[in-house]
């Protein structure tokens, strides 16, 4: 068995055993999954990014601390390892949707239709479209659409005007980045929702929805306004091409709605929390989409879809090792930190922040954004804060407000930090330094957006 197939097989074992534990409460299955996860991490040796290696090192150090300080260390470590396995399962489950998406002609047609819109309509359509595609493709939407932007934004298309070509590149890349960063906010099966809901068990997605959707609307409208006001708006000239129809985007919206509806249906029928339903619904949605693409091969395309999934799984799993480690290790660290840091020890800190009340939500959002600028991944910060903040008895600071503010901080970090994977991908395609994209291109947007979002949280908590 090749190393790629071995890693794919181990992740499948982690996924199946974790689901068994979550649905029927089997501790034995969880133990099998943890062992498979440890073996999988060993096979990643030499393949991890510096951030992933750093998080694993931090996890190892905190494991030693837990063995020394915790009252029941082995039980605590077993529970933390289960959190690691949960997030590894979540990454794999959502990644399965990428397989039919990358092979879909509908996705290509949507991308072409969005990029060929007139300048006045291009930003809102590209931003909204990349948010929708980000729900399924995750960070893959940046590689897909950035490549399409690079091919379509030629000097000939700008009628020989280099400054127009550069302005179009900046505006389209920012629309893509901001739209992609909204995906964790608007998606009920996104990773942000999974982190928040898996830590705050009393919370439901419907409780988060008014906060995060309102914030997403603020971000979208501010981005659109800044794009329009900062332009530039060159005079129209040359041959006018017909504007492509947005019908493919409408078809994709229906497809996405069906997958999300399946997740909600599974959650309702089996009475499980939404993140658990997403672990089942996303693979079923991917299989159904693949079968639909191969329906002409007989038996509704199901045998062909299963064969394709088995054949392509090693290729699909190969690039997600860093995602698994970063998200899983953050969950592991968060669980240990919450258990090892007694609330009583936070007394001095609580005395400082308690008078702020609901304004602590704004402070939490800014902490996530600020730490991302120095290389601390938002996944780590959100996982830690969502475990610690709700345990503090602060009047006006509801769990929904805490969760929403941390998710918004996560989105803003993706749009600003030059050290995130999304910014590095755009830097590679544009040839522009990630610091320039995050701080120079996005400066006006951030200066307008952060105060408005702070006002939104203060208003909705009033």
XYZ file of C-alpha atoms in Angstrom, residues 133-431:
299
model
C -18.293 28.363 -3.532
C -16.119 28.677 -0.432
C -18.737 26.704 1.499
C -17.990 23.676 -0.674
C -14.449 24.233 -1.955
C -13.047 25.915 1.168
C -9.632 27.380 0.339
C -9.737 25.605 -3.027
C -11.991 28.403 -4.298
C -9.016 30.775 -4.141
C -6.842 28.585 -6.337
C -9.705 27.971 -8.772
C -10.972 31.532 -9.176
C -7.602 33.289 -8.837
C -6.338 31.178 -11.731
C -9.393 32.116 -13.785
C -8.902 35.812 -12.947
C -5.263 35.597 -14.019
C -6.231 34.093 -17.387
C -9.091 36.497 -18.101
C -7.426 39.746 -16.957
C -5.107 40.206 -19.920
C -3.568 43.387 -21.280
C -5.622 42.919 -24.443
C -8.836 42.785 -22.378
C -7.780 46.123 -20.826
C -7.258 47.559 -24.356
C -3.525 47.943 -23.786
C -3.897 50.020 -20.614
C -1.636 48.475 -17.980
C -3.082 50.608 -15.168
C -6.575 49.302 -15.966
C -5.277 45.720 -15.896
C -3.644 46.311 -12.497
C -6.774 47.985 -11.092
C -8.952 45.101 -12.289
C -6.574 42.600 -10.721
C -6.705 44.396 -7.369
C -10.487 44.785 -7.360
C -11.243 41.220 -8.432
C -8.720 39.661 -6.039
C -10.104 41.673 -3.118
C -13.673 40.681 -4.042
C -12.519 37.056 -4.114
C -10.684 37.313 -0.776
C -13.501 39.089 1.067
C -16.131 36.758 -0.329
C -14.121 33.664 0.621
C -13.666 35.057 4.144
C -17.452 35.334 4.515
C -17.960 31.594 3.929
C -17.247 30.629 7.597
C -19.873 33.184 8.673
C -22.766 32.313 6.373
C -22.338 28.546 6.195
C -24.144 26.466 8.838
C -21.716 23.644 8.102
C -18.548 25.752 8.087
C -15.557 25.208 10.298
C -16.279 28.333 12.354
C -19.712 27.043 13.282
C -18.239 23.641 14.124
C -15.657 25.146 16.496
C -18.214 27.350 18.271
C -21.081 24.849 18.517
C -18.839 21.977 19.576
C -17.611 24.066 22.525
C -20.910 25.746 23.456
C -23.300 22.806 23.683
C -26.251 24.940 24.747
C -26.000 26.981 21.548
C -27.729 26.273 18.215
C -26.964 27.661 14.789
C -30.284 29.488 14.764
C -29.059 31.391 17.847
C -25.926 32.502 16.008
C -27.630 33.308 12.714
C -28.920 36.861 13.459
C -25.507 37.960 14.722
C -23.311 36.436 12.023
C -25.573 37.052 9.023
C -25.982 40.697 10.042
C -22.208 41.020 10.398
C -21.669 39.311 7.025
C -24.060 41.806 5.430
C -22.104 44.709 6.966
C -18.816 43.297 5.624
C -20.316 42.716 2.166
C -21.839 46.202 1.867
C -18.732 47.964 3.176
C -16.555 46.048 0.739
C -18.861 46.902 -2.158
C -18.978 50.589 -1.183
C -15.185 50.843 -0.794
C -14.669 49.104 -4.141
C -17.068 51.521 -5.856
C -15.680 54.672 -4.228
C -11.999 53.847 -4.713
C -12.529 52.710 -8.318
C -11.042 53.603 -10.653
C -13.754 53.901 -13.292
C -12.136 54.076 -16.727
C -14.233 55.337 -19.619
C -15.880 52.569 -21.580
C -14.345 51.905 -24.951
C -13.629 49.260 -27.481
C -15.826 46.358 -28.402
C -18.549 45.555 -25.907
C -19.027 41.890 -25.213
C -22.413 40.426 -24.302
C -22.941 40.007 -20.567
C -23.158 36.286 -19.700
C -26.226 34.928 -17.975
C -26.133 34.274 -14.232
C -28.377 31.210 -14.630
C -25.470 28.817 -13.812
C -24.982 30.635 -10.488
C -28.681 30.166 -9.731
C -28.345 26.437 -10.461
C -25.355 26.226 -8.132
C -27.326 27.986 -5.394
C -30.025 25.326 -5.697
C -27.382 22.596 -5.473
C -25.852 24.201 -2.401
C -29.288 24.671 -0.825
C -30.036 20.977 -1.300
C -26.802 19.948 0.477
C -27.384 22.345 3.379
C -31.014 21.198 3.611
C -29.816 17.606 3.794
C -27.605 18.519 6.766
C -30.501 20.225 8.580
C -32.796 17.284 7.777
C -30.321 14.783 9.234
C -29.949 16.952 12.323
C -33.741 17.032 12.804
C -34.496 13.378 11.977
C -31.732 11.868 14.111
C -31.842 14.608 16.782
C -28.110 15.318 16.597
C -26.237 18.598 16.730
C -25.566 20.406 13.451
C -21.787 19.746 13.294
C -22.433 16.014 13.660
C -25.095 16.127 10.943
C -22.592 17.929 8.690
C -20.147 15.035 9.137
C -22.744 12.745 7.547
C -24.510 15.153 5.203
C -21.399 16.479 3.431
C -20.166 13.009 2.285
C -23.709 12.014 1.261
C -24.048 15.264 -0.685
C -20.693 14.665 -2.385
C -21.693 11.113 -3.327
C -25.045 12.292 -4.685
C -23.385 15.033 -6.740
C -20.868 12.543 -8.162
C -23.683 10.107 -8.989
C -25.610 12.859 -10.770
C -22.541 13.604 -12.903
C -22.355 9.910 -13.868
C -26.052 9.080 -14.117
C -25.730 8.087 -17.789
C -23.544 5.127 -16.763
C -26.534 3.298 -15.287
C -28.017 2.572 -11.857
C -28.380 6.337 -11.264
C -24.583 6.667 -11.469
C -24.095 5.308 -7.951
C -21.603 2.454 -8.745
C -19.535 4.809 -10.904
C -19.592 7.465 -8.178
C -18.384 4.989 -5.539
C -15.622 3.752 -7.855
C -14.515 7.313 -8.563
C -14.517 8.178 -4.864
C -12.396 5.130 -4.020
C -9.961 5.894 -6.832
C -9.619 9.625 -6.152
C -9.607 9.567 -2.341
C -5.794 9.321 -1.959
C -5.390 12.309 -4.302
C -8.008 14.219 -2.332
C -6.508 13.420 1.084
C -2.889 14.172 0.118
C -3.022 17.991 0.473
C -5.180 18.243 3.613
C -2.632 17.056 6.165
C -1.818 20.576 7.313
C -5.517 21.444 7.628
C -6.117 18.342 9.740
C -3.178 19.061 12.037
C -3.794 22.807 12.458
C -7.487 22.462 13.201
C -7.193 19.260 15.223
C -4.238 20.468 17.304
C -6.066 23.744 18.000
C -9.059 21.772 19.282
C -6.764 19.579 21.368
C -4.964 22.587 22.879
C -8.222 24.400 23.540
C -9.698 21.447 25.414
C -6.592 21.065 27.591
C -6.310 24.804 28.299
C -9.928 25.100 29.415
C -9.471 22.116 31.732
C -6.104 23.233 33.129
C -6.900 26.922 33.670
C -9.305 27.231 36.635
C -11.828 30.047 36.418
C -10.748 31.244 39.860
C -7.270 32.041 38.541
C -8.802 34.492 36.077
C -10.084 36.704 38.889
C -7.777 39.690 38.165
C -8.598 39.517 34.448
C -12.304 39.219 35.194
C -12.111 42.335 37.367
C -10.746 44.278 34.387
C -13.187 43.110 31.734
C -16.395 42.624 33.743
C -17.323 46.355 33.723
C -17.164 46.291 29.897
C -20.139 43.925 29.682
C -21.169 43.185 26.105
C -18.258 45.286 24.818
C -16.088 42.262 25.627
C -17.440 40.728 22.424
C -15.803 43.559 20.464
C -12.607 43.075 22.466
C -12.622 39.340 21.669
C -13.065 40.097 17.953
C -10.107 42.487 18.023
C -7.941 39.958 19.901
C -8.518 37.357 17.167
C -7.667 39.895 14.445
C -4.650 41.287 16.313
C -3.038 37.948 17.135
C -3.490 36.809 13.525
C -1.189 39.668 12.450
C 1.716 38.083 14.361
C 1.109 34.599 13.003
C -1.228 33.045 15.572
C -3.831 31.217 13.517
C -7.449 32.327 14.212
C -8.376 28.673 14.693
C -6.162 28.548 17.789
C -7.365 31.860 19.234
C -11.061 31.156 18.643
C -10.812 27.654 20.085
C -9.191 28.960 23.265
C -11.446 31.991 23.762
C -14.689 30.166 23.023
C -13.823 27.776 25.822
C -12.750 30.418 28.339
C -14.981 33.488 27.860
C -18.417 31.870 28.421
C -17.170 30.459 31.741
C -16.771 34.009 33.082
C -19.962 35.383 34.677
C -20.099 38.682 32.745
C -23.482 40.388 32.486
C -24.676 40.959 28.918
C -22.098 38.622 27.379
C -24.265 35.816 26.033
C -22.764 32.658 24.470
C -24.267 33.600 21.097
C -22.638 37.027 21.216
C -19.266 35.523 22.163
C -19.422 32.897 19.417
C -20.502 35.374 16.749
C -17.844 37.956 17.631
C -15.105 35.314 17.484
C -16.343 34.096 14.102
C -16.352 37.671 12.767
C -12.833 38.184 14.112
C -11.830 35.007 12.271
C -13.275 36.383 9.008
C -11.495 39.729 9.428
C -8.223 37.923 10.182
C -8.506 36.043 6.886
C -8.911 39.389 5.078
C -6.024 41.176 6.776
C -3.284 38.940 8.159
C -0.387 38.493 5.711
C 0.410 35.147 7.340
C -2.808 33.276 6.549
C -2.911 30.662 3.795
C -5.545 32.644 1.887
C -3.313 35.723 1.691
C -0.279 33.687 0.654
C -2.256 32.090 -2.188
C -3.335 35.480 -3.549
C 0.227 36.765 -3.211
C 1.441 33.868 -5.333
C -1.064 34.584 -8.097
C -0.664 38.371 -8.129
C 3.062 38.653 -7.500
